[in-house]
Amino acid sequence: MSQIQSRVNPRAASFAANTDHYQDLLDTLRGRLREAASGIREAHIERHRARGKLLPRERIDRLIDPHTPFLELSPLAAWGLYGNEVPAAGIVTGVGQVCGVHCMIIANDATVKGGSFFHETVKKHVRAQEIAEQNRLPCIYLVDCGGAYLPEQDRVFPDKEHFGNTFYRQCRMSQQGLPQLAAVFGGCTAGGAYIPALADEVIMVRGNARIHLGGPSIVKVAINEVVDGETLGGAEMHSRVSGVNDYLVDDEPAALARLREIIAKLNWPRRCHADIRPVRPPAYSPDEIAGVISADPKVPYDVREIIARLVDGSDFQEFKPIYGDTLVCGTAHLHGYPVGILGNNGALFSESSLKGAHFIELCNQRQTPLLFLHNITGFMVGTEAERGGIAK
């Protein structure tokens, strides 16, 4: 690999202007991420804690290995919708390391509408399952869910990619040998009850956890039976009578500890066949990226300047460097791991499209992850582009 030589002048006035512009955008993004993570009204959180329950991110922090990162997915789902009263779509998803095993973690947030599923909640849940299946990650469901949000049921149930798809994917992954583990921390009604019921192993917290397809009020209306929630679907009943539950624990820390014990005994393969190398910092500071990107979208910049500030040692092996030059393709190492990079350097022509397709095919054959650096207005148009077969 050859090291990219930067031609950017960090002392230029345009560099400082670009930095200021993107720093404002980054500050806005970080503020929204903090707002989404902090949840909603404090009263809901206090009521949640009064029941002896942890918040979803607190559960995740106790579950994953100490001093390891949690890669949260879709943190801004449902942003700007429902009056911003459904932060993160009421669910936290992401990849974390548990006893050395990388797992997909899906945690309901009961402080947001009782953990109910909105349209965006379903999409986020399905996306997490899709990533888990593609990358063969065990799934851990931290369940505290009231099922579908009924005023939204027309956007939650009907389509094949809606709520029912989450159960289909859960069953399919279990059939493929991908562990599906669930810990139940609160009431799980209707659709929320299927998540633990379809899991390979289930943990329930005594006194708080419940699983029932219909709650006491529905049972009263449907068959005129008067029953309390604990008798109907409590942890004791499901442990001693129905057999739906596998492990009965006294509190949430015990449930999370039991999950870790189960993961530790999965005998899950941890081998990685990638060409992993010692991590090296880029030759140019990543802090300079904001100064490289033009504040004016009409002013171009060389995407190689971004790559030079991302990859280990700024080393980059470019693929077809003098063909289809409006798309830069090549291989590098990022934090020690091999990656294939595709970065736009102008509008796409037929040549750059063919080059990109060829490069993606090679990376797919070699199981090399892909990193896309997007900066494009679209495909080139006009007579010359059409004669070049751009539509194909």
Coordinates of C-alpha atoms in Angstrom, one line a residue:
M1 CA 0.0 0.0 0.0
S2 CA 1.1 3.6 -0.6
Q3 CA 0.5 6.5 1.8
I4 CA -1.8 9.2 0.6
Q5 CA 0.0 12.6 0.4
S6 CA -2.3 15.4 1.5
R7 CA -2.4 18.6 -0.5
V8 CA -4.7 20.4 1.9
N9 CA -3.4 23.6 3.7
P10 CA -4.9 23.6 7.2
R11 CA -3.9 27.3 7.6
A12 CA -6.1 28.4 4.7
A13 CA -9.0 30.7 5.4
S14 CA -11.4 28.3 3.6
F15 CA -10.2 25.4 5.8
A16 CA -11.2 27.5 8.9
A17 CA -14.5 28.4 7.4
N18 CA -15.3 24.8 6.6
T19 CA -14.4 23.7 10.1
D20 CA -16.6 26.3 11.7
H21 CA -19.5 25.3 9.5
Y22 CA -19.3 21.6 10.2
Q23 CA -18.6 22.1 13.9
D24 CA -22.0 23.8 14.1
L25 CA -23.6 20.8 12.4
L26 CA -21.8 18.4 14.6
D27 CA -22.9 20.3 17.7
T28 CA -26.5 20.0 16.6
L29 CA -26.2 16.3 15.9
R30 CA -24.6 15.6 19.3
G31 CA -27.3 17.6 21.0
R32 CA -30.0 15.6 19.3
L33 CA -28.2 12.3 20.3
R34 CA -28.1 13.4 23.9
E35 CA -31.8 14.4 23.8
A36 CA -32.8 11.0 22.3
A37 CA -30.7 9.1 24.9
S38 CA -32.0 11.0 27.9
G39 CA -35.6 9.8 27.3
I40 CA -38.7 11.8 28.0
R41 CA -40.4 13.3 31.1
E42 CA -38.6 12.8 34.4
A43 CA -41.9 11.6 36.0
H44 CA -41.9 8.5 33.8
I45 CA -38.3 7.7 34.8
E46 CA -39.1 8.1 38.5
R47 CA -42.1 5.8 38.3
H48 CA -40.0 3.3 36.4
R49 CA -37.2 3.4 39.1
A50 CA -39.8 3.2 41.9
R51 CA -40.6 -0.3 40.6
G52 CA -37.0 -1.4 41.1
K53 CA -36.3 -1.2 37.4
L54 CA -33.2 0.0 35.5
L55 CA -33.4 2.1 32.4
P56 CA -32.6 0.2 29.1
R57 CA -29.1 1.8 28.6
E58 CA -28.3 1.0 32.3
R59 CA -29.2 -2.7 31.6
I60 CA -27.0 -2.7 28.6
D61 CA -24.1 -1.2 30.5
R62 CA -24.4 -3.9 33.2
L63 CA -24.7 -6.7 30.5
I64 CA -21.7 -5.9 28.3
D65 CA -18.1 -6.5 29.2
P66 CA -16.5 -3.8 31.3
H67 CA -14.7 -1.0 29.4
T68 CA -16.0 -2.3 26.0
P69 CA -17.9 -0.1 23.6
F70 CA -21.6 -0.4 22.7
L71 CA -22.3 0.3 19.0
E72 CA -25.8 1.8 19.1
L73 CA -27.9 1.6 16.0
S74 CA -30.5 4.1 14.7
P75 CA -30.3 6.4 17.8
L76 CA -32.4 9.1 16.1
A77 CA -35.2 6.8 14.9
A78 CA -38.6 8.7 15.1
W79 CA -36.8 12.0 15.6
G80 CA -39.2 14.9 15.0
L81 CA -42.3 12.6 15.0
Y82 CA -45.1 12.3 17.5
G83 CA -44.1 15.6 19.1
N84 CA -40.7 14.1 19.9
E85 CA -42.4 12.0 22.6
V86 CA -41.0 8.7 21.3
P87 CA -37.2 9.2 21.6
A88 CA -35.1 6.5 19.7
A89 CA -38.5 5.0 18.7
G90 CA -38.8 3.6 22.3
I91 CA -36.2 0.9 21.8
V92 CA -32.4 0.7 22.1
T93 CA -30.5 -1.6 19.7
G94 CA -26.9 -2.2 19.0
V95 CA -23.9 -4.5 19.1
G96 CA -22.0 -5.2 22.4
Q97 CA -19.5 -7.7 23.7
V98 CA -20.8 -10.1 26.3
C99 CA -18.3 -12.5 27.8
G100 CA -16.1 -12.0 24.7
V101 CA -19.0 -12.7 22.3
H102 CA -20.3 -10.0 20.0
C103 CA -24.1 -9.9 20.4
M104 CA -27.0 -7.9 19.0
I105 CA -28.9 -6.4 21.9
I106 CA -32.5 -5.2 21.6
A107 CA -33.9 -3.4 24.6
N108 CA -37.4 -2.0 25.0
D109 CA -37.7 1.4 26.8
A110 CA -40.8 1.1 29.1
T111 CA -40.5 4.8 29.9
V112 CA -41.7 5.6 26.4
K113 CA -45.4 4.7 26.0
G114 CA -44.8 1.6 28.1
G115 CA -42.4 0.2 25.6
S116 CA -45.1 -0.1 22.9
F117 CA -44.2 -0.6 19.3
F118 CA -44.7 2.2 16.8
H119 CA -44.1 1.9 13.1
E120 CA -40.5 3.2 13.5
T121 CA -40.0 0.8 16.5
V122 CA -40.8 -2.2 14.3
K123 CA -38.4 -0.9 11.5
K124 CA -35.6 -0.5 14.0
H125 CA -36.2 -3.9 15.6
V126 CA -36.3 -5.6 12.2
R127 CA -33.1 -3.8 11.1
A128 CA -31.2 -5.0 14.1
Q129 CA -32.4 -8.6 13.5
E130 CA -31.3 -8.3 9.8
I131 CA -27.8 -7.2 10.9
A132 CA -27.6 -10.0 13.4
E133 CA -28.6 -12.6 10.9
Q134 CA -26.2 -11.3 8.2
N135 CA -23.3 -11.3 10.7
R136 CA -24.3 -14.3 12.7
L137 CA -24.6 -12.6 16.0
P138 CA -26.5 -14.1 19.0
C139 CA -29.6 -11.9 19.9
I140 CA -30.3 -10.7 23.4
Y141 CA -33.8 -9.3 24.0
L142 CA -34.2 -7.1 27.1
V143 CA -38.0 -7.2 27.1
D144 CA -40.2 -4.6 28.8
C145 CA -42.9 -4.2 26.2
G146 CA -46.6 -3.4 26.0
G147 CA -47.0 -4.7 22.5
A148 CA -48.2 -2.6 19.6
Y149 CA -49.2 1.1 20.1
L150 CA -52.9 0.6 19.2
P151 CA -53.5 4.0 17.7
E152 CA -50.8 3.1 15.2
Q153 CA -51.9 -0.4 14.5
D154 CA -52.6 0.3 10.9
R155 CA -48.9 1.1 10.4
V156 CA -47.6 -1.7 12.7
F157 CA -49.4 -4.9 11.7
P158 CA -50.6 -5.2 8.1
D159 CA -47.4 -5.4 5.9
K160 CA -45.1 -8.4 5.6
E161 CA -42.3 -6.2 6.9
H162 CA -44.2 -5.1 10.0
F163 CA -44.6 -6.5 13.5
G164 CA -45.1 -10.1 12.5
N165 CA -41.8 -10.1 10.6
T166 CA -39.9 -9.7 13.9
F167 CA -41.3 -13.0 15.1
Y168 CA -40.6 -14.7 11.8
R169 CA -37.0 -13.5 11.8
Q170 CA -36.6 -14.6 15.4
C171 CA -37.7 -18.1 14.6
R172 CA -35.6 -18.2 11.5
M173 CA -32.5 -17.2 13.3
S174 CA -33.2 -19.8 16.0
Q175 CA -33.6 -22.5 13.3
Q176 CA -30.2 -21.4 11.9
G177 CA -28.5 -21.9 15.3
L178 CA -28.2 -18.3 16.2
P179 CA -29.1 -18.1 19.9
Q180 CA -32.2 -16.1 20.8
L181 CA -32.1 -15.1 24.5
A182 CA -34.7 -13.0 26.4
A183 CA -34.8 -11.4 29.8
V184 CA -38.2 -10.1 30.9
F185 CA -38.2 -7.1 33.2
G186 CA -41.8 -5.9 33.1
G187 CA -45.2 -6.6 31.6
C188 CA -45.2 -8.1 28.2
T189 CA -48.7 -8.1 26.6
A190 CA -50.0 -9.3 23.2
G191 CA -47.1 -8.9 20.6
G192 CA -44.7 -8.2 23.4
A193 CA -45.4 -11.6 24.8
Y194 CA -44.2 -13.5 21.7
I195 CA -40.7 -12.1 21.9
P196 CA -39.7 -14.1 25.1
A197 CA -42.1 -17.0 24.2
L198 CA -40.2 -17.6 21.0
A199 CA -36.7 -17.2 22.5
D200 CA -34.4 -20.2 23.1
E201 CA -34.0 -19.4 26.8
V202 CA -36.0 -17.0 29.0
I203 CA -35.2 -15.2 32.3
M204 CA -38.0 -13.5 34.3
V205 CA -37.7 -11.2 37.3
R206 CA -39.9 -12.2 40.2
G207 CA -42.6 -9.6 41.0
N208 CA -42.2 -7.4 37.9
A209 CA -42.0 -9.7 34.9
R210 CA -45.3 -10.8 33.3
I211 CA -46.1 -12.5 30.0
H212 CA -49.7 -12.8 28.8
L213 CA -51.3 -12.4 25.4
G214 CA -54.2 -10.6 27.0
G215 CA -54.0 -8.6 30.2
P216 CA -56.5 -8.8 33.1
S217 CA -58.8 -6.1 31.6
I218 CA -59.0 -7.9 28.3
V219 CA -59.7 -11.3 30.1
K220 CA -62.5 -9.7 32.0
V221 CA -64.2 -8.3 28.9
A222 CA -63.6 -11.4 26.8
I223 CA -64.5 -14.3 29.2
N224 CA -65.7 -12.4 32.3
E225 CA -62.8 -13.9 34.4
V226 CA -61.5 -11.7 37.1
V227 CA -57.8 -12.3 37.7
D228 CA -54.7 -10.2 38.7
G229 CA -51.7 -9.8 36.4
E230 CA -49.4 -11.9 38.6
T231 CA -51.7 -14.9 38.7
L232 CA -52.4 -14.5 35.0
G233 CA -48.8 -14.3 33.7
G234 CA -46.4 -13.7 36.5
A235 CA -42.9 -15.0 36.7
E236 CA -43.7 -17.6 39.4
M237 CA -46.6 -19.0 37.3
H238 CA -44.5 -19.3 34.1
S239 CA -41.7 -20.9 36.1
R240 CA -43.8 -23.4 38.0
V241 CA -46.9 -24.1 35.9
S242 CA -46.7 -23.1 32.2
G243 CA -42.9 -23.8 31.7
V244 CA -42.6 -20.7 29.5
N245 CA -39.9 -19.4 31.7
D246 CA -36.5 -21.1 32.2
Y247 CA -34.8 -19.1 34.9
L248 CA -36.5 -17.2 37.8
V249 CA -34.5 -14.5 39.4
D250 CA -35.1 -12.0 42.2
D251 CA -34.0 -8.7 40.6
E252 CA -32.7 -7.2 37.4
P253 CA -28.9 -7.4 38.3
A254 CA -29.4 -11.1 38.8
A255 CA -31.2 -11.4 35.4
L256 CA -28.3 -9.7 33.7
A257 CA -25.8 -11.8 35.5
R258 CA -27.7 -15.0 34.4
L259 CA -27.6 -13.7 30.8
R260 CA -23.9 -13.4 31.0
E261 CA -23.6 -16.9 32.3
I262 CA -25.6 -18.3 29.4
I263 CA -23.6 -16.4 26.9
A264 CA -20.3 -17.6 28.4
K265 CA -21.5 -21.2 28.0
L266 CA -22.7 -20.9 24.4
N267 CA -19.3 -22.2 23.1
W268 CA -19.7 -19.6 20.4
P269 CA -16.8 -19.3 17.9
R270 CA -14.7 -16.2 18.3
R271 CA -12.3 -16.7 15.5
C272 CA -11.7 -14.0 12.9
H273 CA -10.0 -14.9 9.6
A274 CA -9.5 -11.3 8.6
D275 CA -6.0 -9.8 8.0
I276 CA -5.9 -7.9 11.3
R277 CA -2.9 -5.7 11.8
P278 CA -1.6 -3.5 14.6
V279 CA -3.6 -0.3 14.9
R280 CA -1.8 2.8 13.6
P281 CA -3.1 6.4 13.6
P282 CA -3.6 8.2 10.3
A283 CA -0.7 10.3 9.1
Y284 CA -3.1 13.3 9.2
S285 CA -5.4 14.2 12.1
P286 CA -9.0 13.0 11.8
D287 CA -9.9 16.4 13.4
E288 CA -9.1 18.0 10.1
I289 CA -11.9 16.2 8.3
A290 CA -14.3 19.0 9.0
G291 CA -11.9 21.5 7.4
V292 CA -11.5 19.4 4.2
I293 CA -15.2 19.1 3.4
S294 CA -16.5 22.2 1.6
A295 CA -19.1 24.2 3.4
D296 CA -20.5 25.0 0.0
P297 CA -21.8 21.8 -1.6
K298 CA -21.1 23.2 -5.0
V299 CA -17.4 23.4 -4.2
P300 CA -15.7 20.0 -4.8
Y301 CA -13.0 18.3 -2.7
D302 CA -10.8 15.3 -3.2
V303 CA -12.3 12.3 -1.3
R304 CA -8.7 11.0 -0.9
E305 CA -8.2 13.8 1.6
I306 CA -10.9 12.2 3.8
I307 CA -9.5 8.7 3.4
A308 CA -6.1 10.0 4.4
R309 CA -7.5 11.1 7.7
L310 CA -9.5 7.9 8.4
V311 CA -7.4 4.9 7.6
D312 CA -4.4 3.4 9.5
G313 CA -1.2 5.1 8.5
S314 CA -3.1 6.9 5.7
D315 CA -2.1 3.8 3.6
F316 CA -4.5 3.2 0.7
Q317 CA -4.2 0.7 -2.2
E318 CA -6.3 2.3 -4.9
F319 CA -8.2 0.1 -7.4
K320 CA -8.2 1.2 -11.1
P321 CA -6.7 4.6 -10.1
I322 CA -6.8 6.1 -13.7
Y323 CA -10.1 4.7 -14.8
G324 CA -13.6 6.0 -13.8
D325 CA -11.9 8.7 -11.6
T326 CA -15.2 10.1 -10.3
L327 CA -15.4 7.1 -8.0
V328 CA -12.4 6.3 -5.8
C329 CA -12.1 2.6 -4.8
G330 CA -9.5 0.8 -2.8
T331 CA -8.5 -1.2 0.2
A332 CA -7.0 -0.1 3.5
H333 CA -7.0 -1.0 7.2
L334 CA -9.3 0.8 9.7
H335 CA -8.4 0.3 13.4
G336 CA -6.5 -2.8 12.3
Y337 CA -9.3 -4.3 10.2
P338 CA -9.3 -4.6 6.4
V339 CA -11.9 -2.5 4.6
G340 CA -12.9 -1.8 1.0
I341 CA -13.6 1.9 0.5
L342 CA -15.7 3.6 -2.2
G343 CA -15.7 7.4 -2.2
N344 CA -17.5 9.7 -4.6
N345 CA -15.3 12.2 -6.4
G346 CA -18.0 13.7 -8.7
A347 CA -21.0 12.5 -10.7
L348 CA -21.2 8.9 -11.6
F349 CA -20.4 8.0 -15.3
S350 CA -20.6 4.6 -16.9
E351 CA -16.9 4.0 -16.3
S352 CA -17.0 4.8 -12.6
S353 CA -20.2 2.7 -12.1
L354 CA -18.6 -0.3 -13.8
K355 CA -15.5 0.2 -11.7
G356 CA -17.5 0.4 -8.5
A357 CA -19.5 -2.8 -9.3
H358 CA -16.3 -4.7 -10.1
F359 CA -14.7 -3.6 -6.8
I360 CA -17.8 -4.5 -4.7
E361 CA -17.8 -7.9 -6.3
L362 CA -14.2 -8.5 -5.3
C363 CA -14.8 -7.4 -1.7
N364 CA -17.9 -9.6 -1.5
Q365 CA -15.9 -12.6 -2.7
R366 CA -13.2 -11.9 -0.1
Q367 CA -15.6 -11.1 2.7
T368 CA -14.1 -7.6 3.1
P369 CA -16.4 -5.1 4.8
L370 CA -17.3 -2.0 2.7
L371 CA -17.2 1.6 3.7
F372 CA -19.0 4.1 1.5
L373 CA -18.1 7.8 1.6
H374 CA -21.1 9.5 0.0
N375 CA -20.9 12.9 -1.7
I376 CA -22.8 12.8 -4.9
T377 CA -25.6 14.6 -6.8
G378 CA -26.4 11.6 -8.9
F379 CA -25.6 10.0 -12.2
M380 CA -24.4 12.1 -15.1
V381 CA -27.1 13.0 -17.7
G382 CA -27.0 14.1 -21.3
T383 CA -26.3 12.6 -24.8
E384 CA -22.8 11.5 -24.1
A385 CA -23.8 9.8 -20.8
E386 CA -26.7 8.0 -22.4
R387 CA -24.5 6.8 -25.3
G388 CA -22.1 5.4 -22.7
G389 CA -24.9 3.2 -21.3
I390 CA -25.4 5.1 -18.0
A391 CA -28.9 3.7 -17.6
K392 CA -27.5 0.2 -17.4

